[in-house]
DNA sequence: ATACATAGTATCTAAATAAATACTGTCGGG
DNA sequence: CCCGACAGTATTTATTTAGATACTATGTAT
């Protein structure tokens, strides 16, 4: 992990972690419970396996999630939120409130 | 504005608005006060004028900000948060708290 | 021996995003 | 008549991100 500069603005930092198409929903699902790869994939039918793998690796790199490998066959790998990932749930909660309000405004404009 | 589907998950919706490299910081700055284009650009020296224009247009399309043109010469254009943009400030507040905690964890791992 | 389940990798292509750079229009001041 | 201020546009290029598709490993069950 070769993360760079300190003293970075918290907003810039957050943006870096959240950009992309799937980070928020993945964090939301893992926030509900620890899940295996396959289970998570079933929650998210719109991304392919390789994309999901990449997203998970990125979140792991950034320290938001943890990956626990059980030495079994067939493989078992569990994904869960890290400590800082758990703290992110507060953001998710506000995001959910806001997202719903936003959806309402779209309906009002019926577009 | 041809935004599509309703009944969308609030997380997916939020993600769509936040993806990209600059949305959060721009919203943060406009949350402090209404600003003219040039003033905003001086706050954000890391993006070029054309990139800033595109980001602002995207946020406007998504209904998060408003753009007020004063018919003057030289031109004066003010950007501000819309109603739903103002509501986003609650998310920003949580994001700031989390972002700072996240930066702390990076320091602990000194990377 | 063969098939199945799980969690991947490896490549390649496509799409989306951002950056670089140069150009535009108009009014007032010098 | 030219310059500067402001807020852009236009075009091209580069970078980043995601998607499609095919392939892998291994132990158990049939």
mmCIF file of C-alpha atoms (C1' of nucleotides) in Angstrom:
data_model
loop_
_atom_site.group_PDB
_atom_site.id
_atom_site.type_symbol
_atom_site.label_atom_id
_atom_site.label_comp_id
_atom_site.label_asym_id
_atom_site.label_seq_id
_atom_site.Cartn_x
_atom_site.Cartn_y
_atom_site.Cartn_z
ATOM 1 C CA UNK A 1 0.000 0.000 0.000
ATOM 2 C CA UNK A 2 1.741 3.117 -1.184
ATOM 3 C CA UNK A 3 -0.701 5.804 -0.194
ATOM 4 C CA UNK A 4 0.938 9.138 -0.444
ATOM 5 C CA UNK A 5 0.332 12.567 0.944
ATOM 6 C CA UNK A 6 -0.867 13.567 4.375
ATOM 7 C CA UNK A 7 -2.683 16.701 5.316
ATOM 8 C CA UNK A 8 -5.023 15.914 2.489
ATOM 9 C CA UNK A 9 -8.455 17.414 2.580
ATOM 10 C CA UNK A 10 -11.018 14.965 3.949
ATOM 11 C CA UNK A 11 -13.307 15.624 1.001
ATOM 12 C CA UNK A 12 -10.643 14.861 -1.537
ATOM 13 C CA UNK A 13 -9.777 11.736 0.368
ATOM 14 C CA UNK A 14 -13.379 10.605 0.488
ATOM 15 C CA UNK A 15 -13.859 11.301 -3.163
ATOM 16 C CA UNK A 16 -10.909 9.145 -4.056
ATOM 17 C CA UNK A 17 -12.394 6.204 -2.211
ATOM 18 C CA UNK A 18 -15.932 6.698 -3.487
ATOM 19 C CA UNK A 19 -15.330 7.377 -7.126
ATOM 20 C CA UNK A 20 -16.141 4.550 -9.406
ATOM 21 C CA UNK A 21 -19.448 2.872 -9.980
ATOM 22 C CA UNK A 22 -19.827 0.355 -7.189
ATOM 23 C CA UNK A 23 -18.026 1.291 -3.994
ATOM 24 C CA UNK A 24 -21.027 2.678 -2.151
ATOM 25 C CA UNK A 25 -23.366 -0.220 -2.839
ATOM 26 C CA UNK A 26 -20.711 -2.747 -1.968
ATOM 27 C CA UNK A 27 -20.022 -0.998 1.317
ATOM 28 C CA UNK A 28 -23.721 -0.902 1.997
ATOM 29 C CA UNK A 29 -24.122 -4.629 1.507
ATOM 30 C CA UNK A 30 -21.086 -5.498 3.558
ATOM 31 C CA UNK A 31 -22.382 -3.121 6.198
ATOM 32 C CA UNK A 32 -25.393 -5.330 6.670
ATOM 33 C CA UNK A 33 -23.306 -8.427 7.175
ATOM 34 C CA UNK A 34 -20.127 -10.219 6.369
ATOM 35 C CA UNK A 35 -20.509 -12.054 3.114
ATOM 36 C CA UNK A 36 -18.793 -14.536 0.921
ATOM 37 C CA UNK A 37 -17.874 -13.593 -2.588
ATOM 38 C CA UNK A 38 -20.703 -15.483 -4.201
ATOM 39 C CA UNK A 39 -23.335 -14.156 -1.890
ATOM 40 C CA UNK A 40 -22.242 -10.613 -2.525
ATOM 41 C CA UNK A 41 -22.303 -11.247 -6.215
ATOM 42 C CA UNK A 42 -25.883 -12.424 -5.999
ATOM 43 C CA UNK A 43 -26.815 -9.142 -4.349
ATOM 44 C CA UNK A 44 -25.227 -7.277 -7.208
ATOM 45 C CA UNK A 45 -26.279 -8.948 -10.420
ATOM 46 C CA UNK A 46 -25.257 -5.996 -12.557
ATOM 47 C CA UNK A 47 -21.532 -6.375 -12.325
ATOM 48 C CA UNK A 48 -19.472 -9.203 -13.629
ATOM 49 C CA UNK A 49 -17.287 -11.395 -11.512
ATOM 50 C CA UNK A 50 -14.097 -9.793 -12.683
ATOM 51 C CA UNK A 51 -15.426 -6.325 -12.041
ATOM 52 C CA UNK A 52 -16.549 -7.288 -8.574
ATOM 53 C CA UNK A 53 -13.154 -8.743 -7.862
ATOM 54 C CA UNK A 54 -11.491 -5.526 -8.945
ATOM 55 C CA UNK A 55 -13.800 -3.374 -6.858
ATOM 56 C CA UNK A 56 -13.210 -5.514 -3.803
ATOM 57 C CA UNK A 57 -9.477 -5.401 -4.267
ATOM 58 C CA UNK A 58 -9.592 -1.637 -4.530
ATOM 59 C CA UNK A 59 -11.639 -1.318 -1.360
ATOM 60 C CA UNK A 60 -9.261 -3.645 0.389
ATOM 61 C CA UNK A 61 -6.270 -1.653 -0.813
ATOM 62 C CA UNK A 62 -7.889 1.450 0.567
ATOM 63 C CA UNK A 63 -8.423 -0.259 3.875
ATOM 64 C CA UNK A 64 -12.210 -0.159 3.895
ATOM 65 C CA UNK A 65 -12.828 -3.863 3.835
ATOM 66 C CA UNK A 66 -11.151 -7.031 5.013
ATOM 67 C CA UNK A 67 -10.747 -10.277 3.218
ATOM 68 C CA UNK A 68 -10.547 -13.503 5.120
ATOM 69 C CA UNK A 69 -9.521 -16.635 3.318
ATOM 70 C CA UNK A 70 -10.469 -20.003 4.744
ATOM 71 C CA UNK A 71 -8.102 -22.697 3.586
ATOM 72 C CA UNK A 72 -10.776 -24.994 2.252
ATOM 73 C CA UNK A 73 -11.891 -26.575 -0.910
ATOM 74 C CA UNK A 74 -14.001 -25.331 -2.526
ATOM 75 C CA UNK A 75 -12.619 -21.961 -1.505
ATOM 76 C CA UNK A 76 -14.293 -19.808 1.064
ATOM 77 C CA UNK A 77 -13.503 -16.132 1.274
ATOM 78 C CA UNK A 78 -15.348 -13.744 3.490
ATOM 79 C CA UNK A 79 -15.548 -10.012 3.039
ATOM 80 C CA UNK A 80 -16.352 -7.636 5.850
ATOM 81 C CA UNK A 81 -15.979 -3.995 6.767
ATOM 82 C CA UNK A 82 -12.789 -2.955 8.512
ATOM 83 C CA UNK A 83 -12.907 -0.619 11.497
ATOM 84 C CA UNK A 84 -12.752 2.439 9.303
ATOM 85 C CA UNK A 85 -15.260 0.777 7.008
ATOM 86 C CA UNK A 86 -17.665 0.391 9.896
ATOM 87 C CA UNK A 87 -17.297 4.062 10.651
ATOM 88 C CA UNK A 88 -18.320 4.755 7.114
ATOM 89 C CA UNK A 89 -21.799 3.490 7.912
ATOM 90 C CA UNK A 90 -22.662 6.899 9.291
ATOM 91 C CA UNK A 91 -21.967 8.362 5.912
ATOM 92 C CA UNK A 92 -24.035 5.642 4.306
ATOM 93 C CA UNK A 93 -26.952 6.483 6.552
ATOM 94 C CA UNK A 94 -26.930 10.131 5.499
ATOM 95 C CA UNK A 95 -26.423 9.093 1.931
ATOM 96 C CA UNK A 96 -29.527 6.928 2.074
ATOM 97 C CA UNK A 97 -31.616 9.755 3.471
ATOM 98 C CA UNK A 98 -30.346 12.153 0.899
ATOM 99 C CA UNK A 99 -30.641 9.678 -1.948
ATOM 100 C CA UNK A 100 -34.293 9.152 -1.188
ATOM 101 C CA UNK A 101 -34.935 12.865 -1.032
ATOM 102 C CA UNK A 102 -33.166 13.253 -4.313
ATOM 103 C CA UNK A 103 -35.298 10.571 -5.923
ATOM 104 C CA UNK A 104 -38.356 12.441 -4.722
ATOM 105 C CA UNK A 105 -37.228 15.632 -6.379
ATOM 106 C CA UNK A 106 -36.804 13.752 -9.631
ATOM 107 C CA UNK A 107 -40.367 12.519 -9.377
ATOM 108 C CA UNK A 108 -41.641 16.029 -8.742
ATOM 109 C CA UNK A 109 -40.069 17.169 -11.958
ATOM 110 C CA UNK A 110 -41.451 14.009 -13.546
ATOM 111 C CA UNK A 111 -38.407 13.184 -15.531
ATOM 112 C CA UNK B 1 -32.910 16.344 -18.504
ATOM 113 C CA UNK B 2 -33.616 12.758 -19.407
ATOM 114 C CA UNK B 3 -32.965 11.018 -16.130
ATOM 115 C CA UNK B 4 -34.455 7.610 -16.245
ATOM 116 C CA UNK B 5 -35.665 5.041 -13.801
ATOM 117 C CA UNK B 6 -37.538 5.502 -10.570
ATOM 118 C CA UNK B 7 -37.550 3.194 -7.629
ATOM 119 C CA UNK B 8 -33.791 3.259 -7.838
ATOM 120 C CA UNK B 9 -31.823 2.430 -4.760
ATOM 121 C CA UNK B 10 -30.698 5.584 -2.950
ATOM 122 C CA UNK B 11 -27.132 4.295 -2.816
ATOM 123 C CA UNK B 12 -26.962 3.697 -6.524
ATOM 124 C CA UNK B 13 -28.436 7.104 -7.099
ATOM 125 C CA UNK B 14 -25.934 8.763 -4.815
ATOM 126 C CA UNK B 15 -23.081 6.919 -6.408
ATOM 127 C CA UNK B 16 -24.086 8.137 -9.830
ATOM 128 C CA UNK B 17 -23.959 11.728 -8.684
ATOM 129 C CA UNK B 18 -20.724 11.397 -6.745
ATOM 130 C CA UNK B 19 -18.603 9.430 -9.121
ATOM 131 C CA UNK B 20 -15.942 11.403 -10.837
ATOM 132 C CA UNK B 21 -13.055 13.232 -9.345
ATOM 133 C CA UNK B 22 -14.415 16.582 -8.283
ATOM 134 C CA UNK B 23 -18.090 16.560 -7.345
ATOM 135 C CA UNK B 24 -17.622 16.385 -3.603
ATOM 136 C CA UNK B 25 -15.090 19.184 -3.326
ATOM 137 C CA UNK B 26 -17.096 21.412 -5.603
ATOM 138 C CA UNK B 27 -20.219 20.838 -3.544
ATOM 139 C CA UNK B 28 -18.242 21.564 -0.436
ATOM 140 C CA UNK B 29 -17.015 24.898 -1.717
ATOM 141 C CA UNK B 30 -20.411 25.947 -3.007
ATOM 142 C CA UNK B 31 -21.850 24.884 0.332
ATOM 143 C CA UNK B 32 -19.804 27.559 2.020
ATOM 144 C CA UNK B 33 -21.074 30.259 -0.268
ATOM 145 C CA UNK B 34 -22.329 31.153 -3.670
ATOM 146 C CA UNK B 35 -19.422 31.782 -5.950
ATOM 147 C CA UNK B 36 -18.575 33.056 -9.354
ATOM 148 C CA UNK B 37 -16.798 30.799 -11.781
ATOM 149 C CA UNK B 38 -13.423 32.422 -11.344
ATOM 150 C CA UNK B 39 -13.566 32.431 -7.586
ATOM 151 C CA UNK B 40 -14.406 28.751 -7.532
ATOM 152 C CA UNK B 41 -11.570 28.040 -9.883
ATOM 153 C CA UNK B 42 -9.127 29.772 -7.585
ATOM 154 C CA UNK B 43 -10.245 27.442 -4.788
ATOM 155 C CA UNK B 44 -9.536 24.470 -7.008
ATOM 156 C CA UNK B 45 -6.228 25.052 -8.718
ATOM 157 C CA UNK B 46 -5.863 21.418 -9.700
ATOM 158 C CA UNK B 47 -8.454 21.274 -12.406
ATOM 159 C CA UNK B 48 -8.417 23.131 -15.649
ATOM 160 C CA UNK B 49 -11.049 25.568 -16.722
ATOM 161 C CA UNK B 50 -12.614 23.175 -19.179
ATOM 162 C CA UNK B 51 -12.770 20.385 -16.639
ATOM 163 C CA UNK B 52 -14.365 22.680 -14.098
ATOM 164 C CA UNK B 53 -16.934 23.749 -16.642
ATOM 165 C CA UNK B 54 -17.816 20.139 -17.378
ATOM 166 C CA UNK B 55 -18.103 19.230 -13.719
ATOM 167 C CA UNK B 56 -20.353 22.178 -13.065
ATOM 168 C CA UNK B 57 -22.530 21.341 -16.023
ATOM 169 C CA UNK B 58 -22.881 17.766 -14.788
ATOM 170 C CA UNK B 59 -23.847 18.890 -11.308
ATOM 171 C CA UNK B 60 -26.332 21.312 -12.804
ATOM 172 C CA UNK B 61 -27.812 18.565 -14.996
ATOM 173 C CA UNK B 62 -28.203 16.425 -11.934
ATOM 174 C CA UNK B 63 -29.968 19.252 -10.163
ATOM 175 C CA UNK B 64 -27.437 19.757 -7.381
ATOM 176 C CA UNK B 65 -26.391 23.257 -8.256
ATOM 177 C CA UNK B 66 -27.859 26.336 -9.873
ATOM 178 C CA UNK B 67 -26.317 28.661 -12.343
ATOM 179 C CA UNK B 68 -27.302 32.268 -12.491
ATOM 180 C CA UNK B 69 -26.188 34.369 -15.388
ATOM 181 C CA UNK B 70 -26.039 38.123 -15.039
ATOM 182 C CA UNK B 71 -26.354 39.799 -18.405
ATOM 183 C CA UNK B 72 -23.270 41.933 -18.057
ATOM 184 C CA UNK B 73 -19.991 42.494 -19.678
ATOM 185 C CA UNK B 74 -17.616 41.133 -18.678
ATOM 186 C CA UNK B 75 -19.801 38.131 -17.892
ATOM 187 C CA UNK B 76 -20.858 37.281 -14.364
ATOM 188 C CA UNK B 77 -22.107 33.817 -13.553
ATOM 189 C CA UNK B 78 -22.872 32.678 -10.052
ATOM 190 C CA UNK B 79 -23.009 29.097 -8.893
ATOM 191 C CA UNK B 80 -24.902 27.996 -5.807
ATOM 192 C CA UNK B 81 -26.397 24.888 -4.276
ATOM 193 C CA UNK B 82 -29.964 24.039 -5.194
ATOM 194 C CA UNK B 83 -32.434 22.923 -2.519
ATOM 195 C CA UNK B 84 -31.430 19.304 -2.871
ATOM 196 C CA UNK B 85 -27.820 20.430 -3.014
ATOM 197 C CA UNK B 86 -28.234 22.183 0.322
ATOM 198 C CA UNK B 87 -29.620 18.986 1.785
ATOM 199 C CA UNK B 88 -26.470 17.262 0.666
ATOM 200 C CA UNK B 89 -24.526 19.283 3.216
ATOM 201 C CA UNK B 90 -25.501 16.738 5.854
ATOM 202 C CA UNK B 91 -23.744 14.084 3.847
ATOM 203 C CA UNK B 92 -20.762 16.357 3.454
ATOM 204 C CA UNK B 93 -20.575 16.840 7.194
ATOM 205 C CA UNK B 94 -20.410 13.102 7.819
ATOM 206 C CA UNK B 95 -17.985 12.727 4.987
ATOM 207 C CA UNK B 96 -15.674 15.273 6.550
ATOM 208 C CA UNK B 97 -15.724 13.490 9.890
ATOM 209 C CA UNK B 98 -15.091 10.163 8.268
ATOM 210 C CA UNK B 99 -12.449 11.514 5.930
ATOM 211 C CA UNK B 100 -10.460 12.862 8.846
ATOM 212 C CA UNK B 101 -10.707 9.583 10.714
ATOM 213 C CA UNK B 102 -9.591 7.798 7.603
ATOM 214 C CA UNK B 103 -6.577 10.045 7.236
ATOM 215 C CA UNK B 104 -5.690 9.247 10.837
ATOM 216 C CA UNK B 105 -5.720 5.527 10.135
ATOM 217 C CA UNK B 106 -3.368 6.078 7.235
ATOM 218 C CA UNK B 107 -0.973 7.902 9.510
ATOM 219 C CA UNK B 108 -1.073 5.060 12.029
ATOM 220 C CA UNK B 109 0.033 2.671 9.358
ATOM 221 C CA UNK B 110 2.579 5.266 8.286
ATOM 222 C CA UNK B 111 2.072 4.848 4.620
ATOM 223 C "C1'" DA C 1 -13.216 -40.747 -14.637
ATOM 224 C "C1'" DT C 2 -16.101 -36.973 -14.497
ATOM 225 C "C1'" DA C 3 -18.682 -33.251 -12.912
ATOM 226 C "C1'" DC C 4 -19.484 -29.554 -9.673
ATOM 227 C "C1'" DA C 5 -18.780 -25.743 -6.538
ATOM 228 C "C1'" DT C 6 -16.143 -21.565 -5.253
ATOM 229 C "C1'" DA C 7 -13.309 -17.909 -5.991
ATOM 230 C "C1'" DG C 8 -10.729 -16.509 -8.502
ATOM 231 C "C1'" DT C 9 -6.928 -14.876 -13.077
ATOM 232 C "C1'" DA C 10 -5.703 -13.283 -17.614
ATOM 233 C "C1'" DT C 11 -6.556 -10.725 -21.709
ATOM 234 C "C1'" DC C 12 -8.570 -7.714 -24.475
ATOM 235 C "C1'" DT C 13 -11.975 -4.212 -25.702
ATOM 236 C "C1'" DA C 14 -14.977 -0.512 -24.865
ATOM 237 C "C1'" DA C 15 -16.658 3.291 -22.522
ATOM 238 C "C1'" DA C 16 -16.318 7.003 -19.551
ATOM 239 C "C1'" DT C 17 -13.614 10.772 -17.565
ATOM 240 C "C1'" DA C 18 -10.249 14.089 -17.324
ATOM 241 C "C1'" DA C 19 -6.537 16.957 -19.201
ATOM 242 C "C1'" DA C 20 -4.182 19.963 -22.517
ATOM 243 C "C1'" DT C 21 -4.333 23.511 -25.504
ATOM 244 C "C1'" DA C 22 -6.053 26.947 -28.297
ATOM 245 C "C1'" DC C 23 -9.768 29.898 -29.465
ATOM 246 C "C1'" DT C 24 -14.180 33.207 -28.782
ATOM 247 C "C1'" DG C 25 -17.098 37.479 -27.583
ATOM 248 C "C1'" DT C 26 -17.944 42.097 -25.677
ATOM 249 C "C1'" DC C 27 -17.546 46.298 -23.272
ATOM 250 C "C1'" DG C 28 -14.746 49.886 -21.074
ATOM 251 C "C1'" DG C 29 -10.269 52.077 -20.448
ATOM 252 C "C1'" DG C 30 -5.958 53.790 -22.271
ATOM 253 C "C1'" DC D 1 -7.307 50.484 -32.119
ATOM 254 C "C1'" DC D 2 -5.727 47.370 -28.893
ATOM 255 C "C1'" DC D 3 -5.856 45.221 -24.301
ATOM 256 C "C1'" DG D 4 -7.658 42.994 -20.514
ATOM 257 C "C1'" DA D 5 -11.396 40.847 -17.664
ATOM 258 C "C1'" DC D 6 -14.595 36.917 -17.388
ATOM 259 C "C1'" DA D 7 -16.636 32.882 -18.593
ATOM 260 C "C1'" DG D 8 -16.763 30.241 -21.437
ATOM 261 C "C1'" DT D 9 -16.360 26.596 -26.248
ATOM 262 C "C1'" DA D 10 -14.015 23.327 -29.347
ATOM 263 C "C1'" DT D 11 -11.071 19.801 -30.327
ATOM 264 C "C1'" DT D 12 -7.906 16.396 -29.526
ATOM 265 C "C1'" DT D 13 -5.424 13.215 -26.513
ATOM 266 C "C1'" DA D 14 -4.565 10.541 -22.503
ATOM 267 C "C1'" DT D 15 -5.893 8.102 -18.570
ATOM 268 C "C1'" DT D 16 -8.902 5.596 -15.852
ATOM 269 C "C1'" DT D 17 -12.549 2.436 -15.205
ATOM 270 C "C1'" DA D 18 -15.591 -1.148 -16.383
ATOM 271 C "C1'" DG D 19 -17.143 -5.075 -19.133
ATOM 272 C "C1'" DA D 20 -16.783 -9.424 -21.868
ATOM 273 C "C1'" DT D 21 -15.069 -13.674 -22.278
ATOM 274 C "C1'" DA D 22 -12.439 -17.543 -21.467
ATOM 275 C "C1'" DC D 23 -9.614 -20.072 -18.448
ATOM 276 C "C1'" DT D 24 -7.685 -22.136 -13.688
ATOM 277 C "C1'" DA D 25 -7.235 -24.959 -9.269
ATOM 278 C "C1'" DT D 26 -8.763 -28.552 -6.018
ATOM 279 C "C1'" DG D 27 -11.202 -31.623 -3.150
ATOM 280 C "C1'" DT D 28 -15.603 -34.073 -2.675
ATOM 281 C "C1'" DA D 29 -19.549 -36.552 -4.454
ATOM 282 C "C1'" DT D 30 -21.329 -39.703 -8.123
#
